């Protein structure tokens, strides 16, 4: 009988421990990996639209392009990839990219 009581107590304690563990809130920290764009006019607009689908690395890892290439690239994002960028903002972005990540021509 005494053994049975001890066994029951052990089971109860184990049960409480399991329930407490199951309900415990675990939190994890996700590191924020942010690509910094070069400061310049139009940076905010570029950051806002060009980071919707992918990292801004896609911009910073490109070689320097002539403006015509940035025009094609931004239009490809809009027409082929479906980037929701109004025309006026697209112009701001193209000017920014040409100035900061362009060949100057
Ligand atoms: C609607 C989603 C979307 C938005 C918004 C977007 N892109 Fe993209 N982008 C893509 C996809 C999809 C790819 C192709 C990814 C791949 O091939 O892995 C891509 C690829 C790229 C590449 C790599 C070269 C290429 O043509 O594949 C560059 C550079 C790029 N994007 C620049 C931009 C810039 C600049 C902007 C802001 C004007 C922008 N993206 C906004 C979807 C988007």
CSV table of N, CA and C and ligand atoms in Angstrom, one decimal:
chain,number,residue,atom,x,y,z
A,1,UNK,N,0.8,-1.2,0.0
A,1,UNK,CA,0.0,0.0,0.0
A,1,UNK,C,0.9,1.2,0.0
A,2,UNK,N,1.9,1.3,0.9
A,2,UNK,CA,2.8,2.4,1.0
A,2,UNK,C,3.5,2.7,-0.4
A,3,UNK,N,3.9,1.5,-1.0
A,3,UNK,CA,4.5,1.6,-2.3
A,3,UNK,C,3.6,2.3,-3.4
A,4,UNK,N,2.3,1.9,-3.3
A,4,UNK,CA,1.3,2.4,-4.2
A,4,UNK,C,1.2,3.9,-4.1
A,5,UNK,N,1.2,4.4,-2.8
A,5,UNK,CA,1.0,5.8,-2.6
A,5,UNK,C,2.2,6.6,-3.1
A,6,UNK,N,3.4,6.0,-2.9
A,6,UNK,CA,4.6,6.7,-3.4
A,6,UNK,C,4.6,6.7,-4.9
A,7,UNK,N,4.2,5.6,-5.5
A,7,UNK,CA,4.2,5.5,-7.0
A,7,UNK,C,3.2,6.6,-7.5
A,8,UNK,N,2.0,6.7,-6.8
A,8,UNK,CA,1.0,7.7,-7.3
A,8,UNK,C,1.6,9.1,-7.2
A,9,UNK,N,2.3,9.4,-6.1
A,9,UNK,CA,2.8,10.7,-5.9
A,9,UNK,C,3.8,11.0,-7.0
A,10,UNK,N,4.7,10.0,-7.3
A,10,UNK,CA,5.7,10.2,-8.3
A,10,UNK,C,5.0,10.5,-9.7
A,11,UNK,N,4.0,9.8,-10.0
A,11,UNK,CA,3.3,10.0,-11.2
A,11,UNK,C,2.6,11.4,-11.3
A,12,UNK,N,2.1,11.8,-10.1
A,12,UNK,CA,1.5,13.1,-10.1
A,12,UNK,C,2.5,14.2,-10.3
A,13,UNK,N,3.7,14.1,-9.6
A,13,UNK,CA,4.7,15.1,-9.8
A,13,UNK,C,5.2,15.1,-11.3
A,14,UNK,N,5.4,13.9,-11.9
A,14,UNK,CA,5.8,13.8,-13.3
A,14,UNK,C,4.8,14.5,-14.1
A,15,UNK,N,3.5,14.3,-13.8
A,15,UNK,CA,2.4,14.9,-14.6
A,15,UNK,C,2.4,16.4,-14.6
A,16,UNK,N,2.6,16.9,-13.3
A,16,UNK,CA,2.7,18.4,-13.2
A,16,UNK,C,3.9,18.9,-14.0
A,17,UNK,N,5.0,18.3,-13.9
A,17,UNK,CA,6.2,18.7,-14.5
A,17,UNK,C,6.0,18.8,-16.0
A,18,UNK,N,5.3,17.7,-16.5
A,18,UNK,CA,5.1,17.6,-18.0
A,18,UNK,C,4.2,18.8,-18.4
A,19,UNK,N,3.1,19.0,-17.6
A,19,UNK,CA,2.2,20.1,-18.0
A,19,UNK,C,2.8,21.4,-18.0
A,20,UNK,N,3.7,21.7,-17.0
A,20,UNK,CA,4.4,22.9,-16.9
A,20,UNK,C,5.3,23.2,-18.1
A,21,UNK,N,6.0,22.1,-18.5
A,21,UNK,CA,6.9,22.2,-19.6
A,21,UNK,C,6.1,22.5,-20.9
A,22,UNK,N,5.0,21.8,-21.0
A,22,UNK,CA,4.2,21.9,-22.2
A,22,UNK,C,3.7,23.3,-22.4
A,23,UNK,N,3.3,24.0,-21.3
A,23,UNK,CA,2.7,25.3,-21.4
A,23,UNK,C,3.8,26.4,-21.4
A,24,UNK,N,5.0,26.0,-21.1
A,24,UNK,CA,6.1,27.1,-21.0
A,24,UNK,C,6.2,27.8,-22.3
A,25,UNK,N,6.4,29.1,-22.2
A,25,UNK,CA,6.6,29.9,-23.4
A,25,UNK,C,8.1,30.0,-23.7
A,26,UNK,N,8.4,29.5,-24.9
A,26,UNK,CA,9.8,29.6,-25.4
A,26,UNK,C,9.9,30.7,-26.4
A,27,UNK,N,10.9,31.5,-26.3
A,27,UNK,CA,11.1,32.5,-27.3
A,27,UNK,C,12.4,32.4,-28.0
A,28,UNK,N,12.5,32.7,-29.2
A,28,UNK,CA,13.7,32.7,-29.9
A,28,UNK,C,14.0,34.1,-30.5
A,29,UNK,N,15.2,34.4,-30.7
A,29,UNK,CA,15.6,35.7,-31.3
A,29,UNK,C,16.0,35.5,-32.7
A,30,UNK,N,15.4,36.2,-33.6
A,30,UNK,CA,15.8,36.1,-35.0
A,30,UNK,C,16.7,37.3,-35.3
A,31,UNK,N,17.9,37.0,-35.7
A,31,UNK,CA,18.8,38.2,-36.0
A,31,UNK,C,18.3,39.0,-37.2
A,32,UNK,N,18.4,40.3,-37.1
A,32,UNK,CA,18.0,41.2,-38.1
A,32,UNK,C,19.1,41.4,-39.1
A,33,UNK,N,19.0,40.9,-40.3
A,33,UNK,CA,20.0,41.0,-41.3
A,33,UNK,C,19.6,42.1,-42.3
A,34,UNK,N,20.2,43.3,-42.2
A,34,UNK,CA,19.7,44.4,-43.0
A,34,UNK,C,20.9,44.9,-43.8
A,35,UNK,N,20.6,45.0,-45.1
A,35,UNK,CA,21.6,45.5,-46.0
A,35,UNK,C,21.4,47.1,-46.0
A,36,UNK,N,22.5,47.7,-45.8
A,36,UNK,CA,22.5,49.2,-45.9
A,36,UNK,C,22.7,49.7,-47.3
A,37,UNK,N,21.8,50.5,-47.8
A,37,UNK,CA,22.0,51.1,-49.1
A,37,UNK,C,22.9,52.4,-48.9
A,38,UNK,N,23.6,52.8,-49.9
A,38,UNK,CA,24.3,54.0,-49.9
A,38,UNK,C,23.4,55.2,-49.7
A,39,UNK,N,23.7,56.1,-48.8
A,39,UNK,CA,22.9,57.3,-48.6
A,39,UNK,C,22.8,58.2,-49.8
A,40,UNK,N,21.7,58.7,-50.1
A,40,UNK,CA,21.5,59.5,-51.3
A,40,UNK,C,20.0,59.7,-51.6
A,41,UNK,N,19.7,60.7,-52.4
A,41,UNK,CA,18.4,61.1,-52.7
A,41,UNK,C,17.7,59.8,-53.3
A,42,UNK,N,16.5,59.5,-52.8
A,42,UNK,CA,15.8,58.3,-53.3
A,42,UNK,C,16.1,57.0,-52.6
A,43,UNK,N,16.9,57.1,-51.6
A,43,UNK,CA,17.3,55.9,-50.9
A,43,UNK,C,16.1,55.2,-50.2
A,44,UNK,N,15.3,56.1,-49.5
A,44,UNK,CA,14.1,55.6,-48.8
A,44,UNK,C,13.1,54.9,-49.7
A,45,UNK,N,12.9,55.6,-50.9
A,45,UNK,CA,11.9,55.0,-51.8
A,45,UNK,C,12.4,53.7,-52.3
A,46,UNK,N,13.7,53.6,-52.6
A,46,UNK,CA,14.3,52.4,-53.1
A,46,UNK,C,14.2,51.3,-52.1
A,47,UNK,N,14.5,51.6,-50.8
A,47,UNK,CA,14.5,50.6,-49.8
A,47,UNK,C,13.1,50.1,-49.6
A,48,UNK,N,12.1,51.1,-49.6
A,48,UNK,CA,10.7,50.7,-49.4
A,48,UNK,C,10.2,49.7,-50.5
A,49,UNK,N,10.5,50.0,-51.7
A,49,UNK,CA,9.9,49.1,-52.8
A,49,UNK,C,10.8,47.9,-53.1
A,50,UNK,N,12.1,48.1,-53.1
A,50,UNK,CA,12.9,47.0,-53.6
A,50,UNK,C,13.2,45.9,-52.5
A,51,UNK,N,12.7,46.1,-51.3
A,51,UNK,CA,12.9,45.1,-50.3
A,51,UNK,C,11.6,44.3,-50.1
A,52,UNK,N,10.6,44.5,-50.9
A,52,UNK,CA,9.3,43.8,-50.7
A,52,UNK,C,9.5,42.3,-50.9
A,53,UNK,N,10.2,41.9,-52.0
A,53,UNK,CA,10.3,40.5,-52.3
A,53,UNK,C,11.7,39.9,-52.0
A,54,UNK,N,12.7,40.6,-52.0
A,54,UNK,CA,14.0,40.1,-51.8
A,54,UNK,C,14.9,41.0,-51.0
A,55,UNK,N,16.0,40.6,-50.6
A,55,UNK,CA,17.0,41.4,-49.9
A,55,UNK,C,17.5,42.5,-50.8
A,56,UNK,N,17.9,43.6,-50.1
A,56,UNK,CA,18.6,44.7,-50.9
A,56,UNK,C,19.9,44.3,-51.4
A,57,UNK,N,20.4,43.1,-51.0
A,57,UNK,CA,21.7,42.6,-51.5
A,57,UNK,C,21.6,42.5,-53.0
A,58,UNK,N,20.4,42.2,-53.5
A,58,UNK,CA,20.3,42.0,-55.0
A,58,UNK,C,20.7,43.3,-55.7
A,59,UNK,N,20.6,44.4,-55.0
A,59,UNK,CA,21.1,45.7,-55.6
A,59,UNK,C,22.6,45.8,-55.4
A,60,UNK,N,23.0,45.7,-54.1
A,60,UNK,CA,24.4,46.0,-53.7
A,60,UNK,C,25.4,45.0,-54.3
A,61,UNK,N,25.0,43.8,-54.7
A,61,UNK,CA,25.9,42.8,-55.2
A,61,UNK,C,26.1,42.9,-56.8
A,62,UNK,N,25.3,43.8,-57.4
A,62,UNK,CA,25.5,44.0,-58.8
A,62,UNK,C,26.7,44.8,-59.1
A,63,UNK,N,27.3,44.6,-60.3
A,63,UNK,CA,28.3,45.5,-60.8
A,63,UNK,C,27.7,46.9,-61.1
A,64,UNK,N,28.5,47.8,-61.3
A,64,UNK,CA,28.0,49.2,-61.6
A,64,UNK,C,27.4,49.1,-63.0
A,65,UNK,N,26.1,49.5,-63.1
A,65,UNK,CA,25.4,49.5,-64.4
A,65,UNK,C,25.3,50.9,-65.0
A,66,UNK,N,25.2,51.0,-66.3
A,66,UNK,CA,24.8,52.2,-66.9
A,66,UNK,C,23.3,52.5,-66.6
A,67,UNK,N,22.9,53.7,-66.7
A,67,UNK,CA,21.5,54.0,-66.4
A,67,UNK,C,20.5,53.2,-67.1
A,68,UNK,N,20.8,52.9,-68.4
A,68,UNK,CA,19.9,52.2,-69.3
A,68,UNK,C,19.6,50.8,-68.7
A,69,UNK,N,20.6,50.2,-68.1
A,69,UNK,CA,20.5,48.9,-67.5
A,69,UNK,C,19.6,48.9,-66.3
A,70,UNK,N,19.8,50.0,-65.5
A,70,UNK,CA,18.9,50.1,-64.3
A,70,UNK,C,17.4,50.3,-64.7
A,71,UNK,N,17.3,51.1,-65.8
A,71,UNK,CA,15.9,51.3,-66.3
A,71,UNK,C,15.3,49.9,-66.7
A,72,UNK,N,16.0,49.1,-67.4
A,72,UNK,CA,15.5,47.8,-67.8
A,72,UNK,C,15.3,46.9,-66.5
A,73,UNK,N,16.2,47.0,-65.6
A,73,UNK,CA,16.1,46.2,-64.4
A,73,UNK,C,14.9,46.5,-63.5
A,74,UNK,N,14.7,47.8,-63.3
A,74,UNK,CA,13.5,48.3,-62.5
A,74,UNK,C,12.2,47.9,-63.3
A,75,UNK,N,12.2,48.2,-64.6
A,75,UNK,CA,11.0,47.8,-65.3
A,75,UNK,C,10.7,46.3,-65.3
A,76,UNK,N,11.8,45.5,-65.3
A,76,UNK,CA,11.6,44.1,-65.3
A,76,UNK,C,10.9,43.7,-63.9
A,77,UNK,N,11.4,44.4,-62.8
A,77,UNK,CA,10.8,44.1,-61.5
A,77,UNK,C,9.3,44.4,-61.5
A,78,UNK,N,8.9,45.5,-62.2
A,78,UNK,CA,7.5,45.9,-62.2
A,78,UNK,C,6.7,45.0,-63.2
A,79,UNK,N,7.2,44.9,-64.4
A,79,UNK,CA,6.4,44.2,-65.4
A,79,UNK,C,6.4,42.7,-65.3
A,80,UNK,N,7.6,42.1,-65.1
A,80,UNK,CA,7.7,40.7,-65.0
A,80,UNK,C,7.5,40.1,-63.6
A,81,UNK,N,8.1,40.8,-62.6
A,81,UNK,CA,8.0,40.2,-61.3
A,81,UNK,C,6.7,40.7,-60.5
A,82,UNK,N,6.1,41.8,-61.0
A,82,UNK,CA,4.9,42.3,-60.4
A,82,UNK,C,5.1,43.3,-59.3
A,83,UNK,N,6.3,44.0,-59.3
A,83,UNK,CA,6.5,44.9,-58.2
A,83,UNK,C,5.5,46.1,-58.3
A,84,UNK,N,4.8,46.4,-57.2
A,84,UNK,CA,3.8,47.5,-57.2
A,84,UNK,C,4.4,48.8,-57.0
A,85,UNK,N,5.1,49.3,-58.0
A,85,UNK,CA,5.8,50.6,-57.9
A,85,UNK,C,5.2,51.6,-58.9
A,86,UNK,N,4.6,52.7,-58.3
A,86,UNK,CA,4.1,53.8,-59.2
A,86,UNK,C,5.2,54.4,-60.1
A,87,UNK,N,4.8,54.9,-61.3
A,87,UNK,CA,5.8,55.4,-62.2
A,87,UNK,C,6.7,56.5,-61.6
A,88,UNK,N,6.1,57.4,-60.9
A,88,UNK,CA,6.9,58.5,-60.3
A,88,UNK,C,8.0,57.9,-59.4
A,89,UNK,N,7.6,57.0,-58.6
A,89,UNK,CA,8.6,56.4,-57.7
A,89,UNK,C,9.6,55.6,-58.4
A,90,UNK,N,9.2,54.9,-59.5
A,90,UNK,CA,10.1,54.1,-60.3
A,90,UNK,C,11.2,55.1,-60.9
A,91,UNK,N,10.8,56.3,-61.3
A,91,UNK,CA,11.8,57.2,-61.8
A,91,UNK,C,12.8,57.6,-60.7
A,92,UNK,N,12.3,57.9,-59.5
A,92,UNK,CA,13.1,58.2,-58.3
A,92,UNK,C,14.1,57.1,-58.1
A,93,UNK,N,13.6,55.9,-58.1
A,93,UNK,CA,14.5,54.7,-57.9
A,93,UNK,C,15.6,54.6,-58.9
A,94,UNK,N,15.2,54.7,-60.2
A,94,UNK,CA,16.2,54.6,-61.3
A,94,UNK,C,17.3,55.7,-61.1
A,95,UNK,N,16.8,56.9,-60.8
A,95,UNK,CA,17.8,58.0,-60.6
A,95,UNK,C,18.8,57.6,-59.4
A,96,UNK,N,18.2,57.1,-58.4
A,96,UNK,CA,19.0,56.8,-57.2
A,96,UNK,C,20.0,55.7,-57.6
A,97,UNK,N,19.5,54.6,-58.2
A,97,UNK,CA,20.4,53.5,-58.6
A,97,UNK,C,21.5,53.9,-59.5
A,98,UNK,N,21.1,54.8,-60.5
A,98,UNK,CA,22.1,55.2,-61.4
A,98,UNK,C,23.2,56.1,-60.7
A,99,UNK,N,22.8,56.9,-59.8
A,99,UNK,CA,23.7,57.8,-59.1
A,99,UNK,C,24.6,57.0,-58.1
A,100,UNK,N,24.0,56.0,-57.4
A,100,UNK,CA,24.8,55.3,-56.3
A,100,UNK,C,25.4,54.0,-56.8
A,101,UNK,N,24.8,53.4,-57.8
A,101,UNK,CA,25.2,52.0,-58.2
A,101,UNK,C,25.4,52.0,-59.7
A,102,UNK,N,25.7,53.1,-60.3
A,102,UNK,CA,25.8,53.2,-61.7
A,102,UNK,C,27.2,53.6,-62.2
A,103,UNK,N,27.4,53.6,-63.5
A,103,UNK,CA,28.6,53.9,-64.1
A,103,UNK,C,28.7,55.5,-64.3
A,104,UNK,N,27.6,56.1,-64.0
A,104,UNK,CA,27.6,57.6,-64.2
A,104,UNK,C,27.1,57.9,-65.6
A,105,UNK,N,26.7,56.9,-66.4
A,105,UNK,CA,26.3,57.2,-67.8
A,105,UNK,C,25.0,56.6,-68.1
B,1,LIG,C1,7.3,41.7,-56.7
B,1,LIG,C2,8.6,41.2,-56.2
B,1,LIG,C3,9.8,42.0,-56.4
B,1,LIG,C4,10.0,43.4,-56.2
B,1,LIG,C5,9.1,44.3,-55.5
B,1,LIG,C6,11.4,43.6,-56.6
B,1,LIG,N1,12.0,42.5,-57.1
B,1,LIG,FE1,13.9,42.3,-57.8
B,1,LIG,N2,13.6,40.3,-58.2
B,1,LIG,C7,12.4,39.7,-58.0
B,1,LIG,C8,12.5,38.3,-58.4
B,1,LIG,C9,11.5,37.2,-58.3
B,1,LIG,C10,13.9,38.2,-58.8
B,1,LIG,C11,14.5,36.9,-59.4
B,1,LIG,C12,15.1,36.2,-58.2
B,1,LIG,C13,15.9,35.0,-58.6
B,1,LIG,O1,16.1,34.8,-59.8
B,1,LIG,O2,16.3,34.4,-57.6
B,1,LIG,C14,14.5,39.5,-58.7
B,1,LIG,C15,15.8,39.7,-59.0
B,1,LIG,C16,16.4,41.0,-58.9
B,1,LIG,C17,17.8,41.3,-59.3
B,1,LIG,C18,18.8,40.3,-59.8
B,1,LIG,C19,18.9,40.3,-61.3
B,1,LIG,C20,17.7,39.8,-62.0
B,1,LIG,O3,17.3,40.5,-62.9
B,1,LIG,O4,17.3,38.7,-61.7
B,1,LIG,C21,17.9,42.6,-59.1
B,1,LIG,C22,19.2,43.4,-59.4
B,1,LIG,C23,16.7,43.1,-58.6
B,1,LIG,N3,15.8,42.1,-58.4
B,1,LIG,C24,16.5,44.5,-58.3
B,1,LIG,C25,15.3,45.0,-57.8
B,1,LIG,C26,15.1,46.4,-57.6
B,1,LIG,C27,16.1,47.5,-57.9
B,1,LIG,C28,13.8,46.5,-57.1
B,1,LIG,C29,13.1,47.8,-56.8
B,1,LIG,C30,12.8,48.6,-57.9
B,1,LIG,C31,13.3,45.2,-57.0
B,1,LIG,N4,14.2,44.3,-57.5
B,1,LIG,C32,12.0,44.9,-56.6
B,1,LIG,C33,11.2,40.2,-57.5
B,1,LIG,C34,11.0,41.5,-57.1
